[in-house]
Short mmCIF file of C-alpha atoms in Angstrom, two decimals:
data_model
loop_
_atom_site.label_atom_id
_atom_site.label_comp_id
_atom_site.label_asym_id
_atom_site.label_seq_id
_atom_site.Cartn_x
_atom_site.Cartn_y
_atom_site.Cartn_z
CA UNK A 1486 9.48 87.69 71.03
CA UNK A 1487 8.35 91.28 71.44
CA UNK A 1488 4.89 92.32 70.31
CA UNK A 1489 6.00 94.62 67.41
CA UNK A 1490 8.11 91.82 65.92
CA UNK A 1491 5.26 89.35 66.42
CA UNK A 1492 2.87 91.73 64.66
CA UNK A 1493 5.23 92.27 61.73
CA UNK A 1494 5.65 88.52 61.26
CA UNK A 1495 1.91 87.97 61.14
CA UNK A 1496 1.40 90.90 58.79
CA UNK A 1497 3.95 89.30 56.47
CA UNK A 1498 2.10 85.98 56.72
CA UNK A 1499 -1.19 87.77 55.98
CA UNK A 1500 0.36 89.45 52.93
CA UNK A 1501 1.60 86.07 51.68
CA UNK A 1502 -1.83 84.47 52.20
CA UNK A 1503 -3.54 87.31 50.34
CA UNK A 1504 -1.05 87.01 47.47
CA UNK A 1505 -1.61 83.26 47.18
CA UNK A 1506 -5.38 83.77 47.24
CA UNK A 1507 -5.11 86.28 44.40
CA UNK A 1508 -2.95 83.82 42.47
CA UNK A 1509 -5.77 81.24 42.55
CA UNK A 1510 -7.93 83.70 40.57
CA UNK A 1511 -11.11 82.25 42.06
CA UNK A 1512 -13.44 84.44 44.09
CA UNK A 1513 -14.74 81.48 46.06
CA UNK A 1514 -11.36 81.30 47.80
CA UNK A 1515 -12.07 84.75 49.21
CA UNK A 1516 -15.64 83.86 50.20
CA UNK A 1517 -14.46 80.77 52.07
CA UNK A 1518 -11.39 82.52 53.46
CA UNK A 1519 -13.53 85.34 54.84
CA UNK A 1520 -15.56 82.85 56.88
CA UNK A 1521 -12.43 81.17 58.24
CA UNK A 1522 -10.89 84.53 59.22
CA UNK A 1523 -14.17 85.53 60.82
CA UNK A 1524 -14.12 82.40 62.96
CA UNK A 1525 -10.50 83.08 63.95
CA UNK A 1526 -11.61 86.44 65.34
CA UNK A 1527 -14.70 85.03 67.07
CA UNK A 1528 -12.89 82.09 68.64
CA UNK A 1529 -10.00 84.28 69.79
CA UNK A 1530 -12.44 86.79 71.28
CA UNK A 1531 -14.33 84.01 73.05
CA UNK A 1532 -11.08 82.61 74.41
CA UNK A 1533 -10.22 85.88 76.15
CA UNK A 1534 -13.18 85.41 78.49
CA UNK A 1535 -13.86 81.68 78.24
CA UNK A 1536 -10.29 80.38 78.04
CA UNK A 1537 -8.22 82.91 79.96
CA UNK A 1538 -10.82 83.62 82.69
CA UNK A 1539 -12.76 80.34 82.63
CA UNK A 1540 -16.20 81.93 82.10
CA UNK A 1541 -18.15 80.11 79.38
CA UNK A 1542 -19.98 82.57 77.14
CA UNK A 1543 -22.93 81.42 75.02
CA UNK A 1544 -23.67 84.95 73.82
CA UNK A 1545 -21.25 85.13 70.90
CA UNK A 1546 -24.10 85.52 68.41
CA UNK A 1547 -25.45 88.49 70.37
CA UNK A 1548 -22.23 90.51 70.13
CA UNK A 1549 -21.71 89.45 66.52
CA UNK A 1550 -25.23 90.59 65.66
CA UNK A 1551 -24.73 93.91 67.45
CA UNK A 1552 -21.83 94.68 65.15
CA UNK A 1553 -23.78 93.59 62.07
CA UNK A 1554 -26.92 95.56 62.89
CA UNK A 1555 -24.87 98.61 63.84
CA UNK A 1556 -23.66 98.56 60.25
CA UNK A 1557 -27.22 98.18 58.95
CA UNK A 1558 -28.47 101.09 61.08
CA UNK A 1559 -25.65 103.36 59.89
CA UNK A 1560 -26.18 102.25 56.29
CA UNK A 1561 -29.88 103.12 56.50
CA UNK A 1562 -29.13 106.45 58.14
CA UNK A 1563 -26.42 107.54 55.70
CA UNK A 1564 -28.06 106.35 52.47
CA UNK A 1565 -31.73 106.75 53.25
CA UNK A 1566 -32.62 103.85 50.96
CA UNK A 1567 -31.21 100.63 49.58
CA UNK A 1568 -28.80 102.16 47.08
CA UNK A 1569 -25.14 102.92 47.67
CA UNK A 1570 -24.19 106.57 48.00
CA UNK A 1571 -21.11 108.66 48.47
CA UNK A 1572 -22.11 109.16 52.10
CA UNK A 1573 -21.74 105.47 52.96
CA UNK A 1574 -19.23 105.06 55.76
CA UNK A 1575 -16.05 103.02 55.08
CA UNK A 1576 -15.98 99.56 56.58
CA UNK A 1577 -13.03 100.23 58.96
CA UNK A 1578 -15.08 102.98 60.62
CA UNK A 1579 -18.11 100.69 60.75
CA UNK A 1580 -15.96 98.08 62.48
CA UNK A 1581 -14.84 100.62 65.08
CA UNK A 1582 -18.43 101.65 65.73
CA UNK A 1583 -19.62 98.05 65.92
CA UNK A 1584 -16.77 97.22 68.27
CA UNK A 1585 -17.61 100.20 70.49
CA UNK A 1586 -21.29 99.23 70.68
CA UNK A 1587 -20.54 95.60 71.45
CA UNK A 1588 -17.85 96.57 73.94
CA UNK A 1589 -20.27 98.78 75.86
CA UNK A 1590 -22.89 96.03 75.88
CA UNK A 1591 -20.23 93.54 76.98
CA UNK A 1592 -19.26 95.82 79.85
CA UNK A 1593 -22.89 96.18 80.90
CA UNK A 1594 -23.54 92.46 80.63
CA UNK A 1595 -20.43 91.75 82.67
CA UNK A 1596 -21.39 94.20 85.37
CA UNK A 1597 -24.81 92.57 85.72
CA UNK A 1598 -23.89 88.91 85.32
CA UNK A 1599 -20.27 88.37 86.34
CA UNK A 1600 -21.27 87.91 89.95
CA UNK A 1601 -22.75 84.65 88.70
CA UNK A 1602 -20.49 81.69 88.14
CA UNK A 1603 -20.48 78.43 86.24
CA UNK A 1604 -23.68 77.39 84.52
CA UNK A 1605 -25.57 80.41 85.86
CA UNK A 1606 -23.31 82.83 83.99
CA UNK A 1607 -23.55 80.73 80.82
CA UNK A 1608 -27.36 80.78 80.98
CA UNK A 1609 -27.33 84.55 81.51
CA UNK A 1610 -25.24 85.08 78.36
CA UNK A 1611 -27.61 82.83 76.41
CA UNK A 1612 -30.54 84.91 77.69
CA UNK A 1613 -28.81 88.05 76.39
CA UNK A 1614 -28.75 86.57 72.90
CA UNK A 1615 -32.45 85.70 73.07
CA UNK A 1616 -33.39 89.19 74.32
CA UNK A 1617 -31.38 90.96 71.62
CA UNK A 1618 -32.83 88.74 68.90
CA UNK A 1619 -36.34 89.61 70.07
CA UNK A 1620 -35.50 93.33 69.95
CA UNK A 1621 -34.02 93.09 66.45
CA UNK A 1622 -36.98 91.09 65.12
CA UNK A 1623 -39.31 93.87 66.23
CA UNK A 1624 -37.11 96.78 65.10
CA UNK A 1625 -38.43 97.74 61.67
CA UNK A 1626 -35.75 100.35 61.02
CA UNK A 1627 -33.10 97.64 60.52
CA UNK A 1628 -35.49 95.35 58.65
CA UNK A 1629 -37.04 93.47 61.55
CA UNK A 1630 -38.07 89.93 60.74
CA UNK A 1631 -38.17 90.75 57.01
CA UNK A 1632 -34.46 91.45 56.83
CA UNK A 1633 -32.53 94.26 55.16
CA UNK A 1634 -30.66 94.55 51.88
CA UNK A 1635 -27.14 95.95 51.79
CA UNK A 1636 -25.93 96.79 48.30
CA UNK A 1637 -22.16 96.77 48.10
CA UNK A 1638 -19.97 98.16 45.29
CA UNK A 1639 -18.83 95.75 42.62
CA UNK A 1640 -15.15 96.67 42.75
CA UNK A 1641 -12.76 98.69 44.82
CA UNK A 1642 -9.73 100.60 43.64
CA UNK A 1643 -6.40 98.71 43.54
CA UNK A 1644 -7.92 95.49 44.91
CA UNK A 1645 -10.60 94.49 42.42
CA UNK A 1646 -13.67 92.55 43.44
CA UNK A 1647 -15.20 93.81 46.68
CA UNK A 1648 -15.09 90.37 48.31
CA UNK A 1649 -11.29 90.58 48.13
CA UNK A 1650 -11.45 93.81 50.08
CA UNK A 1651 -13.70 92.21 52.71
CA UNK A 1652 -11.34 89.24 52.98
CA UNK A 1653 -8.35 91.55 53.43
CA UNK A 1654 -10.14 93.58 56.12
CA UNK A 1655 -11.16 90.45 58.04
CA UNK A 1656 -7.66 88.98 57.77
CA UNK A 1657 -6.15 92.16 59.23
CA UNK A 1658 -8.71 92.00 62.05
CA UNK A 1659 -7.71 88.38 62.68
CA UNK A 1660 -4.06 89.43 62.93
CA UNK A 1661 -5.04 92.19 65.36
CA UNK A 1662 -7.11 89.79 67.47
CA UNK A 1663 -4.26 87.25 67.66
CA UNK A 1664 -1.80 89.98 68.62
CA UNK A 1665 -4.11 91.30 71.34
CA UNK A 1666 -4.66 87.81 72.73
CA UNK A 1667 -0.92 87.10 72.86
CA UNK A 1668 -0.24 90.49 74.44
CA UNK A 1669 -2.84 89.77 77.13
CA UNK A 1670 -1.52 86.27 77.75
CA UNK A 1671 2.02 87.49 78.49
CA UNK A 1672 1.04 90.56 80.53
CA UNK A 1673 0.00 91.20 84.12
CA UNK A 1674 -3.57 91.28 82.87
CA UNK A 1675 -3.21 87.73 81.55
CA UNK A 1676 -1.74 86.55 84.84
CA UNK A 1677 -4.73 88.05 86.61
CA UNK A 1678 -7.06 86.21 84.23
CA UNK A 1679 -5.19 82.98 85.00
CA UNK A 1680 -5.71 83.41 88.74
CA UNK A 1681 -9.44 83.80 88.14
CA UNK A 1682 -9.50 80.66 86.02
CA UNK A 1683 -7.51 78.58 88.51
CA UNK A 1684 -9.18 79.67 91.77
CA UNK A 1685 -11.24 82.85 91.87
CA UNK A 1686 -11.92 82.72 95.61
CA UNK A 1687 -8.21 82.40 96.38
CA UNK A 1688 -7.46 85.27 93.99
CA UNK A 1689 -9.98 87.49 95.76
CA UNK A 1690 -8.49 86.55 99.12
CA UNK A 1691 -5.06 87.59 97.84
CA UNK A 1692 -6.35 91.00 96.78
CA UNK A 1693 -6.73 90.43 93.04
CA UNK A 1694 -9.47 92.79 91.66
CA UNK A 1695 -11.40 89.96 90.04
CA UNK A 1696 -14.51 91.94 89.09
CA UNK A 1697 -12.45 94.64 87.38
CA UNK A 1698 -10.45 92.05 85.45
CA UNK A 1699 -13.59 90.20 84.37
CA UNK A 1700 -15.15 93.45 83.17
CA UNK A 1701 -12.04 94.14 81.09
CA UNK A 1702 -12.27 90.63 79.62
CA UNK A 1703 -15.96 90.95 78.70
CA UNK A 1704 -15.38 94.37 77.15
CA UNK A 1705 -12.44 93.26 74.99
CA UNK A 1706 -14.16 90.02 74.02
CA UNK A 1707 -17.42 91.74 73.11
CA UNK A 1708 -15.65 94.49 71.15
CA UNK A 1709 -13.74 91.99 68.99
CA UNK A 1710 -16.91 90.02 68.29
CA UNK A 1711 -18.72 93.20 67.29
CA UNK A 1712 -15.89 94.19 64.98
CA UNK A 1713 -16.09 90.76 63.33
CA UNK A 1714 -19.82 91.24 62.76
CA UNK A 1715 -19.63 94.76 61.29
CA UNK A 1716 -18.56 93.77 57.72
CA UNK A 1717 -20.95 90.81 57.63
CA UNK A 1718 -23.91 92.67 56.02
CA UNK A 1719 -21.68 93.65 53.09
CA UNK A 1720 -20.51 90.05 52.80
CA UNK A 1721 -23.94 88.42 52.81
CA UNK A 1722 -25.91 91.18 51.04
CA UNK A 1723 -29.21 90.38 52.75
CA UNK A 1724 -29.22 90.39 56.55
CA UNK A 1725 -31.95 88.80 58.64
CA UNK A 1726 -32.04 87.76 62.32
CA UNK A 1727 -31.53 84.07 61.54
CA UNK A 1728 -28.27 84.79 59.73
CA UNK A 1729 -26.68 86.56 62.70
CA UNK A 1730 -28.27 84.89 65.73
CA UNK A 1731 -27.72 81.39 64.33
CA UNK A 1732 -26.49 78.49 66.41
CA UNK A 1733 -23.36 78.19 64.26
CA UNK A 1734 -21.65 81.19 65.80
CA UNK A 1735 -22.21 80.15 69.41
CA UNK A 1736 -21.20 76.52 68.81
CA UNK A 1737 -18.18 77.20 66.61
CA UNK A 1738 -16.78 79.97 68.79
CA UNK A 1739 -16.78 77.54 71.73
CA UNK A 1740 -15.73 74.37 69.90
CA UNK A 1741 -12.77 75.90 68.06
CA UNK A 1742 -10.87 77.01 71.20
CA UNK A 1743 -11.73 73.75 72.96
CA UNK A 1744 -10.35 71.69 70.09
CA UNK A 1745 -7.30 73.89 69.60
CA UNK A 1746 -6.59 74.66 73.27
CA UNK A 1747 -8.05 77.32 75.55
CA UNK A 1748 -5.12 78.49 77.67
CA UNK A 1749 -3.04 80.00 74.88
CA UNK A 1750 -3.52 82.38 71.97
CA UNK A 1751 -2.57 79.79 69.36
CA UNK A 1752 -5.29 77.31 70.37
CA UNK A 1753 -8.26 79.20 68.86
CA UNK A 1754 -6.19 79.84 65.73
CA UNK A 1755 -5.49 76.13 65.25
CA UNK A 1756 -9.08 75.14 66.01
CA UNK A 1757 -10.54 77.77 63.69
CA UNK A 1758 -8.26 76.82 60.81
CA UNK A 1759 -9.06 73.11 61.27
CA UNK A 1760 -12.81 73.35 61.79
CA UNK A 1761 -13.33 76.27 59.42
CA UNK A 1762 -11.52 74.53 56.58
CA UNK A 1763 -13.38 71.25 57.14
CA UNK A 1764 -16.72 73.06 57.16
CA UNK A 1765 -15.98 74.91 53.94
CA UNK A 1766 -14.89 71.67 52.25
CA UNK A 1767 -18.06 69.95 53.49
CA UNK A 1768 -20.20 72.85 52.25
CA UNK A 1769 -18.82 72.44 48.72
CA UNK A 1770 -18.69 68.66 48.56
CA UNK A 1771 -21.67 67.56 50.69
CA UNK A 1772 -23.88 70.23 52.27
CA UNK A 1773 -23.66 73.02 54.83
CA UNK A 1774 -26.16 71.04 56.92
CA UNK A 1775 -23.37 68.72 58.10
CA UNK A 1776 -21.23 71.54 59.52
CA UNK A 1777 -22.56 71.21 63.06
CA UNK A 1778 -22.31 67.42 62.78
CA UNK A 1779 -18.60 67.79 62.02
CA UNK A 1780 -18.18 70.13 64.99
CA UNK A 1781 -20.01 67.72 67.31
CA UNK A 1782 -18.03 64.67 66.25
CA UNK A 1783 -14.67 66.42 66.52
CA UNK A 1784 -15.59 67.97 69.86
CA UNK A 1785 -16.55 64.61 71.36
CA UNK A 1786 -13.42 62.99 69.97
CA UNK A 1787 -11.06 65.64 71.30
CA UNK A 1788 -12.72 65.71 74.71
CA UNK A 1789 -11.94 61.98 74.98
CA UNK A 1790 -8.52 61.87 73.33
CA UNK A 1791 -7.12 65.37 74.06
CA UNK A 1792 -9.12 67.21 76.72
CA UNK A 1793 -6.59 70.08 76.65
CA UNK A 1794 -6.88 70.48 72.88
CA UNK A 1795 -4.34 70.05 70.12
CA UNK A 1796 -1.90 72.53 71.66
CA UNK A 1797 -2.14 70.81 75.04
CA UNK A 1798 -1.55 67.43 73.44
CA UNK A 1799 1.55 68.66 71.63
CA UNK A 1800 2.92 70.34 74.75
CA UNK A 1801 2.40 67.20 76.81
CA UNK A 1802 4.26 65.12 74.22
CA UNK A 1803 7.17 67.55 74.03
CA UNK A 1804 7.54 67.80 77.79
CA UNK A 1805 8.10 64.05 78.18
CA UNK A 1806 11.82 63.55 78.63
CA UNK A 1807 13.73 60.72 76.92
CA UNK A 1808 14.85 59.52 80.36
CA UNK A 1809 11.25 58.59 81.17
CA UNK A 1810 11.15 56.11 78.29
CA UNK A 1811 14.64 54.80 79.02
CA UNK A 1812 13.78 54.38 82.70
CA UNK A 1813 10.63 52.50 81.82
CA UNK A 1814 12.55 50.10 79.58
CA UNK A 1815 15.22 49.60 82.21
CA UNK A 1816 12.61 48.80 84.86
CA UNK A 1817 10.92 46.34 82.53
CA UNK A 1818 14.24 44.67 81.78
CA UNK A 1819 15.22 44.38 85.44
CA UNK A 1820 11.85 42.97 86.46
CA UNK A 1821 11.86 39.46 87.95
CA UNK A 1822 11.78 36.82 85.23
CA UNK A 1823 12.72 39.22 82.48
CA UNK A 1824 15.15 38.10 79.79
CA UNK A 1825 18.30 40.23 79.82
#
């Protein structure tokens, strides 16, 4: 399927999902749906570097927070106080700015750390998150450790409640992220990523520009994470470092692709829908404190039962030919002492 047709299909699916959500006439559906769509973007962005290239990134929260605090900084600059004004920048532009900032930081981080491999690279990305959190905590302009208020409008024209607008924006970003991931997977760029994941030394020996490809992966991954973080201050209303640099983002963005499958674009989508929905149900019925417990239990279970994720498990089952089962039965029947 060509990319334009793929994009149109997913836009139609997004329109149907938005229509069904409106039909429920319950704003909580949009609050919960926003979180699920946000995790689809984050897990897909993580998979571009962690799944396609094989470089585990623990710095998801850092890029997410860069997008969020870019929005706060622009909000403070354009309004001058904590009240909305006509000079407030539209969220799509804030997402582009947040994506640009996070993409530049991702490129810089990649240039400095991608010569490291394995656990050393993972630790370096975790250090980036700690450094950025320290800077934000001590930056009074964006609220510092006290946090910052973002006052959003109550309604928006043609859509209604503002949370519906945020949900629609995040769903369109999720469609864009899925389309980009699929486009990469089936392009020469994706094949280059696969060579890095399978055997980077052999790829370098064959002339593959591994450093250039990894820089592209970190830039795209960081930009998508920053774009996912840009609307977050308008969603939460009060932004503080703990709400953006939390452990949830790093853990979920890794667990969702691992549970769904890391070598394909659909894996993070499946994992995010499964884990995101379970967490939202647990938040309503039990408590949000059990969200990480759910992630941990599912992650351990899938590592044991399906190490390649749900998509890998399904592919393995489909690839088994009927002749294999027939041959096994025939061998068992013809074994010495068997009853014909």
